[in-house]
Tab-separated table of C-alpha atoms in Angstrom:
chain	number	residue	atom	x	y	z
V	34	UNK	CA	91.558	108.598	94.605
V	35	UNK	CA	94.508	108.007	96.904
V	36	UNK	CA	94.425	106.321	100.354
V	37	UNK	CA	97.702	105.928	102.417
V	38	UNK	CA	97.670	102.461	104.152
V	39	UNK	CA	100.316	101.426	106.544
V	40	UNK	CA	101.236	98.298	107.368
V	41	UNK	CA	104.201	96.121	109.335
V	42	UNK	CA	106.084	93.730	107.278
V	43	UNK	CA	104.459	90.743	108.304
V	44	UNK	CA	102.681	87.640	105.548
V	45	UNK	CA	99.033	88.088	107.048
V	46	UNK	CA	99.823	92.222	105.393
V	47	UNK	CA	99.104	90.569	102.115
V	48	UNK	CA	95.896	91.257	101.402
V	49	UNK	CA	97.412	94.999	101.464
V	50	UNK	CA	99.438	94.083	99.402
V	51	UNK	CA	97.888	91.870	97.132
V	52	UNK	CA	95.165	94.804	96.211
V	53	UNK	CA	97.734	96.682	94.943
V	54	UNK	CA	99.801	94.760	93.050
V	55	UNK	CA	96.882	92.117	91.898
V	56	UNK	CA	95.108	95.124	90.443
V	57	UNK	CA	92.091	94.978	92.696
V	58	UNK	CA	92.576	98.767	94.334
V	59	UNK	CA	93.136	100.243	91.039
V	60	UNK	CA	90.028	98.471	89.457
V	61	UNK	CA	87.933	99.753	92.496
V	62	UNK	CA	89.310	103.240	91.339
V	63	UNK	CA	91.958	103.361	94.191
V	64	UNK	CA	95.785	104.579	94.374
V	65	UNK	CA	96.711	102.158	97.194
V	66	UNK	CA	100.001	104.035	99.150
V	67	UNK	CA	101.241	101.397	101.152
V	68	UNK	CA	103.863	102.485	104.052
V	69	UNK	CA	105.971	99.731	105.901
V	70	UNK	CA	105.947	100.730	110.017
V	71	UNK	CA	108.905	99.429	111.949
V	72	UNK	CA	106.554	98.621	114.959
V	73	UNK	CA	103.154	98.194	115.637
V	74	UNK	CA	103.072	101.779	118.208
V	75	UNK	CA	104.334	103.811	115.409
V	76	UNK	CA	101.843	102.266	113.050
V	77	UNK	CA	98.875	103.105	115.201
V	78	UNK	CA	100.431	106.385	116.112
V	79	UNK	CA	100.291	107.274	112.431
V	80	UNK	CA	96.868	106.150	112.003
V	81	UNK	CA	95.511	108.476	114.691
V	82	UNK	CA	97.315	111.448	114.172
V	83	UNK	CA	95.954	111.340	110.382
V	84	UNK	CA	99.455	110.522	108.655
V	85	UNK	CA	97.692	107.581	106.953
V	86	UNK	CA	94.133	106.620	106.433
V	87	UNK	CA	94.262	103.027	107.198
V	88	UNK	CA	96.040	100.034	108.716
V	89	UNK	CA	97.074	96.699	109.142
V	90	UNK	CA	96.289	96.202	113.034
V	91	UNK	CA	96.598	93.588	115.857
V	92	UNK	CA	92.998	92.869	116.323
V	93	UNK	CA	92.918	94.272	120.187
V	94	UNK	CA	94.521	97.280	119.473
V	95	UNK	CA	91.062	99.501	118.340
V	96	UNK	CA	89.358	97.365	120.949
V	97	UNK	CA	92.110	98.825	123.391
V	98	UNK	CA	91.843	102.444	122.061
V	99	UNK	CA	87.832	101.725	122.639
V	100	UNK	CA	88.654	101.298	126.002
V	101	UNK	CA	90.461	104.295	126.651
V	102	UNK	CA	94.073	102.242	127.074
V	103	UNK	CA	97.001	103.544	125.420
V	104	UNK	CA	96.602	107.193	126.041
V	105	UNK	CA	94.793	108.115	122.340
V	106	UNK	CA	91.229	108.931	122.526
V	107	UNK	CA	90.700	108.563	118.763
V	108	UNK	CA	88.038	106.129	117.921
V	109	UNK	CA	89.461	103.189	115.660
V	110	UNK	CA	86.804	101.302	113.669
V	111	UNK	CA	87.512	97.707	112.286
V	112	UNK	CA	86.083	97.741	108.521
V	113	UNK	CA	86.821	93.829	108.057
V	114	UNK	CA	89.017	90.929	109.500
V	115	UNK	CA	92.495	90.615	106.939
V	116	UNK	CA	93.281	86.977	108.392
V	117	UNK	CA	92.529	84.434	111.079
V	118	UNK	CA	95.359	82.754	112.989
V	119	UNK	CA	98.984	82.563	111.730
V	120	UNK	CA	101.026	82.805	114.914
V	121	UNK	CA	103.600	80.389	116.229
V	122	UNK	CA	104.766	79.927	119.742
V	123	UNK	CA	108.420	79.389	119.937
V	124	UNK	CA	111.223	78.470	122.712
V	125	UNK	CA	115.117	78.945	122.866
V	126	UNK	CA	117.792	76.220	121.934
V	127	UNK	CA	118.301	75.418	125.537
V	128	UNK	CA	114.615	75.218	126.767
V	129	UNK	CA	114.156	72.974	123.764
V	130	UNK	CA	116.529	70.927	124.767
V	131	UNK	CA	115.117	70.495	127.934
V	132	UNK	CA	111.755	69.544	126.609
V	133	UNK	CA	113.769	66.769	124.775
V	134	UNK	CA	115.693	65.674	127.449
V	135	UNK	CA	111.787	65.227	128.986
V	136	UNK	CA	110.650	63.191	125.968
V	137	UNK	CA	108.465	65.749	124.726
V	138	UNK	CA	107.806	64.710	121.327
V	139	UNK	CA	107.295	68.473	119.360
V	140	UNK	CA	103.801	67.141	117.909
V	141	UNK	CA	102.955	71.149	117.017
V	142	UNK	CA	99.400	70.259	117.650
V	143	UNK	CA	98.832	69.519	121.145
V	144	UNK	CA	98.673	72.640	123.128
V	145	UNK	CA	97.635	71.031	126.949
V	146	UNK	CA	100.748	68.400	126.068
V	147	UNK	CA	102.983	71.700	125.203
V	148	UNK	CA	102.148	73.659	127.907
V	149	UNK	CA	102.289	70.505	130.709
V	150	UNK	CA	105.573	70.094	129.130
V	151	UNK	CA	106.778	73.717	129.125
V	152	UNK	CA	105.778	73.596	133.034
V	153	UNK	CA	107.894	70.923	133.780
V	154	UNK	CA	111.305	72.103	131.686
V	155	UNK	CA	110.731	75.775	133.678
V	156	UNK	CA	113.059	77.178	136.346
V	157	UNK	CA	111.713	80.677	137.376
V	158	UNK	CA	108.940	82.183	135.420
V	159	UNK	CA	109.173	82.224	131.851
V	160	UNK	CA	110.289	85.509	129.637
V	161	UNK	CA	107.833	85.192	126.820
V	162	UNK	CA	107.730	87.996	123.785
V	163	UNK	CA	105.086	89.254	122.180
V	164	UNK	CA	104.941	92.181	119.712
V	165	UNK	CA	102.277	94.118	121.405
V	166	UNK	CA	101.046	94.723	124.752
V	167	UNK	CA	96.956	94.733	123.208
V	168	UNK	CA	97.460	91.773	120.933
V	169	UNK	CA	96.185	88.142	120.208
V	170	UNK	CA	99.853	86.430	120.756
V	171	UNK	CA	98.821	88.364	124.620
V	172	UNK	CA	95.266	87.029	124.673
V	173	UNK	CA	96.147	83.423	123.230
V	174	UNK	CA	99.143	83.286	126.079
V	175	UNK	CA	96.525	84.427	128.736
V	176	UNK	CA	94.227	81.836	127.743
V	177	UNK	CA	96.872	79.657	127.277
V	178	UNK	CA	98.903	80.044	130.807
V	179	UNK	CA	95.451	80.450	132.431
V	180	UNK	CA	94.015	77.171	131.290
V	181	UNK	CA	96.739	75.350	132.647
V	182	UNK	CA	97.192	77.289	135.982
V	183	UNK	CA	99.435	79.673	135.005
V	184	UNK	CA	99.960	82.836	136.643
V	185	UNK	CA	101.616	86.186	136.013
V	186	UNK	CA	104.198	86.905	137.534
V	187	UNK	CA	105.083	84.070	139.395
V	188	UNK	CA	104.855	81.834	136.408
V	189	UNK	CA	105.076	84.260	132.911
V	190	UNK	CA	105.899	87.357	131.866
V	191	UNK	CA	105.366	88.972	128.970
V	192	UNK	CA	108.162	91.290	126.874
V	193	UNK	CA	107.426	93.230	124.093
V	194	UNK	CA	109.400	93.247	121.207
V	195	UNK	CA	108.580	94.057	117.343
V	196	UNK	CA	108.359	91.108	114.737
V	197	UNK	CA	111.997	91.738	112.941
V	198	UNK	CA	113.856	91.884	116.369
V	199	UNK	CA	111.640	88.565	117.933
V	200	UNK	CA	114.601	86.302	116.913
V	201	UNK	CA	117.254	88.232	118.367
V	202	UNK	CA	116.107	88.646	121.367
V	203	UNK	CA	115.282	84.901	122.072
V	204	UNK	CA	119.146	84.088	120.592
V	205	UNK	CA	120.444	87.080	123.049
V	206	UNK	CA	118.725	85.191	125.646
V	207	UNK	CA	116.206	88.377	126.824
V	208	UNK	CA	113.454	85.939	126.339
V	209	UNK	CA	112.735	82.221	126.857
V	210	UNK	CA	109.719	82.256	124.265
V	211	UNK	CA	107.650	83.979	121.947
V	212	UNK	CA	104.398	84.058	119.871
V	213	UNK	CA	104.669	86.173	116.757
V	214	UNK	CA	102.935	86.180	113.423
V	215	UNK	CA	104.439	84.917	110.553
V	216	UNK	CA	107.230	84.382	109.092
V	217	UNK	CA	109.177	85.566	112.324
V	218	UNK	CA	108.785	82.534	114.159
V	219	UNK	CA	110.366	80.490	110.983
V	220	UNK	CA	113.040	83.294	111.106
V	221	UNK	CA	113.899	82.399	114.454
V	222	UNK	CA	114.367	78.644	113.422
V	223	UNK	CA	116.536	79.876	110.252
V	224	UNK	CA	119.046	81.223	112.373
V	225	UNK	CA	119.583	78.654	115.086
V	226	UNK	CA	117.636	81.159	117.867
V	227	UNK	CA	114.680	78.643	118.417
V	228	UNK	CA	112.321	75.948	117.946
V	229	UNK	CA	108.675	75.929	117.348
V	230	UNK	CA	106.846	74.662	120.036
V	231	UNK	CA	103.282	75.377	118.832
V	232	UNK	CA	101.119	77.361	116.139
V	233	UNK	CA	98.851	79.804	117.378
V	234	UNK	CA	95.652	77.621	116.219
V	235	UNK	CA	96.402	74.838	118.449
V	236	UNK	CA	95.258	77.231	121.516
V	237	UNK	CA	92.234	78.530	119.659
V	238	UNK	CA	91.273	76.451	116.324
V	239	UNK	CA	90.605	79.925	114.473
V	240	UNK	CA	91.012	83.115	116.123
V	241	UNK	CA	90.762	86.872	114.267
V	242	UNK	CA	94.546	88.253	113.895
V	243	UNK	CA	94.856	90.956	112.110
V	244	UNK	CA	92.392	93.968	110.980
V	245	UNK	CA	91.810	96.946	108.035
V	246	UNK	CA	91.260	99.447	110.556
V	247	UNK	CA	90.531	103.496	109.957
V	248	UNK	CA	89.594	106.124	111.946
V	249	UNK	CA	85.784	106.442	112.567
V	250	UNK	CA	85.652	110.297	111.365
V	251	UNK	CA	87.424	108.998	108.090
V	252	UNK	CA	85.437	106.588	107.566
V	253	UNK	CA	82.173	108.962	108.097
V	254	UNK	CA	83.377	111.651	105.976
V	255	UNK	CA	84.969	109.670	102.853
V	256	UNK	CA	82.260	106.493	102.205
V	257	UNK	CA	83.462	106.673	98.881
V	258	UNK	CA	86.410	105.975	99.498
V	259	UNK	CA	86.264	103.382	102.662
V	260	UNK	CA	83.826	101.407	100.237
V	261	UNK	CA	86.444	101.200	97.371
V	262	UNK	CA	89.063	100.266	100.028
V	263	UNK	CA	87.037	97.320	101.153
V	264	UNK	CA	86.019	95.997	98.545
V	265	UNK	CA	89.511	96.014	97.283
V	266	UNK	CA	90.670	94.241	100.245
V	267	UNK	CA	88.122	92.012	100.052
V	268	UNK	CA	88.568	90.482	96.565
V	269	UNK	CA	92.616	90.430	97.284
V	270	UNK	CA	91.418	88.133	100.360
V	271	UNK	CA	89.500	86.046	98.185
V	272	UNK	CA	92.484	85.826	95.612
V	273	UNK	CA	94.241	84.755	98.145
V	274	UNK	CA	91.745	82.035	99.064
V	275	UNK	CA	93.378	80.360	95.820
V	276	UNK	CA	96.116	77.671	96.554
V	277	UNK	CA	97.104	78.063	92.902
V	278	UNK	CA	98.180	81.662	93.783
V	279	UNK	CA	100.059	80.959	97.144
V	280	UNK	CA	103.298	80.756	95.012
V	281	UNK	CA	102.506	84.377	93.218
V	282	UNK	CA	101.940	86.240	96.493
V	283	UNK	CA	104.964	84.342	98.235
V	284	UNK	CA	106.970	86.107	95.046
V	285	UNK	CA	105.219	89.580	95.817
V	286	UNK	CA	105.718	89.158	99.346
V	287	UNK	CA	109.063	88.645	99.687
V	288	UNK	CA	110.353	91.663	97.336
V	289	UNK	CA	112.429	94.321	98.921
V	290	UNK	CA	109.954	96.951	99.391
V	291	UNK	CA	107.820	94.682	100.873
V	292	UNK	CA	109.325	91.732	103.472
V	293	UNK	CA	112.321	91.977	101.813
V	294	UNK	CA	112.692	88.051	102.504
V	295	UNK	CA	112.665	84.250	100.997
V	296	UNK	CA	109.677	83.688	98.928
V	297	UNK	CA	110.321	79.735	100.034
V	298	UNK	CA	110.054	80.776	103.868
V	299	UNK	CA	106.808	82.762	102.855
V	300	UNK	CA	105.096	80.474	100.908
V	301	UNK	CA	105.649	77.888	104.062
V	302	UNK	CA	103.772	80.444	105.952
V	303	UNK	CA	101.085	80.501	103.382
V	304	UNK	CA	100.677	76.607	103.051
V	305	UNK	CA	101.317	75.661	106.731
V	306	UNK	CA	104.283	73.495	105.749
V	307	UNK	CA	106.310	74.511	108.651
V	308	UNK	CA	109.736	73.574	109.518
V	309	UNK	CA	110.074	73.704	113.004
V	310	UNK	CA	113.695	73.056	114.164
V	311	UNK	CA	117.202	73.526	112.824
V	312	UNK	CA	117.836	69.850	112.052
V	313	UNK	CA	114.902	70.545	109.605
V	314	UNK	CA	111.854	68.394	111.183
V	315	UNK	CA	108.027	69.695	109.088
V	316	UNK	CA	104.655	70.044	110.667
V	317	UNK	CA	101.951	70.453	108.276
V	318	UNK	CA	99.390	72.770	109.778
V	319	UNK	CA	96.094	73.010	107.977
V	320	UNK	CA	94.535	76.886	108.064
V	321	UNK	CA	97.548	78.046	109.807
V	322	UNK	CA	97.357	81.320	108.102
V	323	UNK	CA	93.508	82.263	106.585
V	324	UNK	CA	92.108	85.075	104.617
V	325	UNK	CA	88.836	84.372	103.467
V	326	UNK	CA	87.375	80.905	103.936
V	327	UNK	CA	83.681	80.828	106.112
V	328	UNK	CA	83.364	84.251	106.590
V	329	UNK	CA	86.683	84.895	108.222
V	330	UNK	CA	86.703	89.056	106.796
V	331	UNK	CA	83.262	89.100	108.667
V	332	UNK	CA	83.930	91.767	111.906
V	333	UNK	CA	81.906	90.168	114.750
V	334	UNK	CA	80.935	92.141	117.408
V	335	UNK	CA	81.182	89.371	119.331
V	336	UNK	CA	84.964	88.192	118.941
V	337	UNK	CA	85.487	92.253	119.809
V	338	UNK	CA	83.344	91.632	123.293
V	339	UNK	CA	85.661	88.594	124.054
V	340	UNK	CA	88.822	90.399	123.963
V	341	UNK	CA	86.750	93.312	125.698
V	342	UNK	CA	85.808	91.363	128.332
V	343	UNK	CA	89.525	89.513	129.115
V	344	UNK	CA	91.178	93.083	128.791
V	345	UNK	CA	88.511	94.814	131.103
V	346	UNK	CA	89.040	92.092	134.127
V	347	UNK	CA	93.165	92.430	133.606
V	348	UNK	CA	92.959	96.144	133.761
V	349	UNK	CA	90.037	96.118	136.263
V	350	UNK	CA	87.758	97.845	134.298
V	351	UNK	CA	83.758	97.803	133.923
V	352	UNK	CA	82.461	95.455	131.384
V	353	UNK	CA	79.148	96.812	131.288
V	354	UNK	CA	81.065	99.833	129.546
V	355	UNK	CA	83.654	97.945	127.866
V	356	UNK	CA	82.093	95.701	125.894
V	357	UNK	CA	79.565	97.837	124.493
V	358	UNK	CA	82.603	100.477	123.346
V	359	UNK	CA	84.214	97.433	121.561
V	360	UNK	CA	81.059	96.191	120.083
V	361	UNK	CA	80.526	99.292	118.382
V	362	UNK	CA	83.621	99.976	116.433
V	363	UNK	CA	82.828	96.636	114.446
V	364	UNK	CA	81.682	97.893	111.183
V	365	UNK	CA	78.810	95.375	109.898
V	366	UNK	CA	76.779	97.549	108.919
V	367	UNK	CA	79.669	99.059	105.985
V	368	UNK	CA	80.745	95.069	105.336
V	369	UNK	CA	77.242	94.677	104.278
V	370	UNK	CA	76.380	97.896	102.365
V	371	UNK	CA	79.732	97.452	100.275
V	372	UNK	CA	80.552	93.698	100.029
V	373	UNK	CA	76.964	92.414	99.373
V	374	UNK	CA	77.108	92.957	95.814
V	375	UNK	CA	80.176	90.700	95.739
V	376	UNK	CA	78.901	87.803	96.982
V	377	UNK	CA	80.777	88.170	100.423
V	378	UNK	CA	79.233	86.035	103.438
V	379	UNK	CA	76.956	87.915	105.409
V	380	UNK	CA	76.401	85.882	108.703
V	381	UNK	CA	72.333	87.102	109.780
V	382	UNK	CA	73.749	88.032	112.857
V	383	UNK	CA	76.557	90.013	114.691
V	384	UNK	CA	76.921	88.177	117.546
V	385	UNK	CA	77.779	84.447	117.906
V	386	UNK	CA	79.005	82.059	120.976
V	387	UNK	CA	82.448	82.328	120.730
V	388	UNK	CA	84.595	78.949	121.184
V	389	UNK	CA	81.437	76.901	120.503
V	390	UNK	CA	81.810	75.247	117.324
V	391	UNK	CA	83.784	72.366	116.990
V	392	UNK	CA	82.973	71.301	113.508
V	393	UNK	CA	82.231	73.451	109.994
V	394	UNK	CA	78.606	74.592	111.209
V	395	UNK	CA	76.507	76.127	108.943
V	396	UNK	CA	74.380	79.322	109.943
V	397	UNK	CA	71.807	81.770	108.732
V	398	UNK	CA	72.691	84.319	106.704
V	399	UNK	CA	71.342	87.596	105.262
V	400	UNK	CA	70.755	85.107	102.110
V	401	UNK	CA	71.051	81.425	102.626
V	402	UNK	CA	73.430	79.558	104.692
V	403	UNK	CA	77.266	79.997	105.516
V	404	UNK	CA	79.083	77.581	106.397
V	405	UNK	CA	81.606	78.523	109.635
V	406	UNK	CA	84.538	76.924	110.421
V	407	UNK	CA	85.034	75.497	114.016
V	408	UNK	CA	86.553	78.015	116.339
V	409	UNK	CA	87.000	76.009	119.632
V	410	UNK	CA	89.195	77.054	122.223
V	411	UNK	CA	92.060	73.950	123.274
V	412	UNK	CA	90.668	73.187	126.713
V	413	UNK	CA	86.615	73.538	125.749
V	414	UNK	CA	85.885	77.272	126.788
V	415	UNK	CA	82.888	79.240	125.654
V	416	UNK	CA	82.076	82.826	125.399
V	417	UNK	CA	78.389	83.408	125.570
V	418	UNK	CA	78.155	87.816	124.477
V	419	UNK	CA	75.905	90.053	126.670
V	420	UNK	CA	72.775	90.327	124.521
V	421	UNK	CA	72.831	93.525	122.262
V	422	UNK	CA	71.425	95.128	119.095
């Protein structure tokens, strides 16, 4: 059985990528035909038109189509979460100077510090890229900017630009800043465009990034084949789970038909040992980049009504109907008909307060406990979803 599987050349693609090349697709029964997109509107274009069956996707971007934005009326389900976090925000040589000349230390942890900072070095509102319009670099800036009084466009605006180009722009001087996923922002560094300012996870401790997402009718009419997909996906996650293999998929990763880069600058990714400037200064991040660990493939409904909910009140639209449209396309009920039997975590719930948990916290689950990780949000907000089946 073949599936067609697109993808953008990005380290959170790898558990893609790691299904095929591990073995786990072909165990499962499963050809996995992976196709590299150059950005992430031609990727989705492909999905819904029917040119592949499946994709790598921003985590917003089915909730988006849910909601009618984007001009595709093709429902987009999310089958399981491929990673949590693994974004970094980065600034230009010159407005890293200025932090500098400030005394702002570069801590990479403190995101209220960063953005006070980033306030005070500011003259005119800031150009910041991100690689898609309905993504979570957008919805962790929002939060971000918003937290700290931020406004748009007095204060920000966002650019889009895709991954590969992100470093050129910001050394061309279109933008000020960016948040992209990794290893673009380390790219940016590598070349003298940048610094890193912050990683993604400092704004929100562990947010969903990136998604296997099909299209609903596939995924009705070929359960064969979306369960053998998963479950593919899933073990590659757990694979990846393995510090003893971070080295192995850095190699995979960076071969030319793949990222076509440094396995050292991947593997960084991977581990969270960051170098964030030219002169060579390191951050360790821990979880900077995650694929399995405390249910993080789990698709809650209730992450999906979060970004439902901020998208609905910047596009003034009703959440009574957008919520419920992104709640649905979050596929728990396929996660647990074809994971169960691998032992994957199956939270007793859909739904959770999003932002509340500021420690591990263990929870019911269909059997036992799981233990979640703590998904706070920088400056103490909490989601509470609408009640719903």
């Amino acid at each position: 059985m073949v599936t067609a599987a697109g993808y953008i050349p990005l380290v959170d693609a790898a558990p893609l990528i790691i299904a095929r090349e591990i073995g786990f697709a072909e165990e499962e029964g499963l050809a996995l035909n992976l196709q590299a997109a150059p950005s992430w509107a031609q990727l989705r274009d492909q999905l819904m038109m029917g040119q592949i069956e499946a994709a790598h996707l921003l985590f917003p971007m089915p909730i988006a189509a849910a909601l009618g934005l984007g001009g595709f009326n093709t429902r987009i389900d999310i089958l399981q979460v491929l990673s949590l976090n693994g974004n970094s925000i980065g600034v230009s040589r010159e407005l890293a100077q200025r932090l500098r000349a400030q005394g702002f230390g570069f801590d990479f942890a403190d995101a209220r510090a960063a953005g006070e900072a980033l306030k005070a070095a500011q003259s005119g509102p800031l150009r910041v890229g991100v690689p898609f319009p309905f993504s979570m670099h957008a919805e962790l800036l929002h939060h971000w900017f918003g937290a700290l009084g931020m406004t748009a466009p007095d204060d920000f605006e966002m650019r889009t630009a895709p991954p590969p180009l992100m470093a050129e722009a910001l050394g061309a001087g279109e933008i000020d800043a960016f948040c992209v996923g990794a290893p673009w922002g380390s790219i940016a560094v590598e070349l003298g465009a940048g610094e890193l300012l912050l990683p993604g996870n400092a704004i929100r401790t562990n947010a969903p990034e990136k998604v296997l997402a099909v299209r609903h009718d596939w995924a009705e009419a070929e359960p064969r084949l979306t369960r053998r997909l998963m479950r593919a996906v899933w073990q590659a996650t757990r694979w990846l789970n393995s510090e003893s293999n971070l080295l192995t998929a850095a190699e995979i990763l960076s071969r030319p038909e793949y990222l076509d880069l440094p396995a050292e600058l991947i593997e960084r990714s991977l581990t969270g040992d960051l170098v964030i400037s030219p002169r060579g200064e390191m951050r360790q991040t821990p979880n900077y980049m995650t694929f399995h660990a405390g249910a993080a493939s789990y698709p809650w409904a209730s992450q999906a009504a979060l970004v439902a909910a901020k998208l609905a009140a910047r596009m003034g639209l009703a959440p009574e109907k957008a919520i419920p449209a992104a709640r649905a396309i979050c596929r728990t009920d396929l996660y647990a008909t074809n994971l169960a039997d691998l032992g994957a975590d199956l939270p007793a719930t859909r739904d959770k307060r999003e932002g509340a948990l500021s420690a591990p916290t263990q929870v019911d689950a269909a059997q036992g406990r799981v233990i979640l990780p703590a998904d706070s949000f920088f400056d103490g907000w909490i989601f509470d979803p609408p009640s719903a089946s």
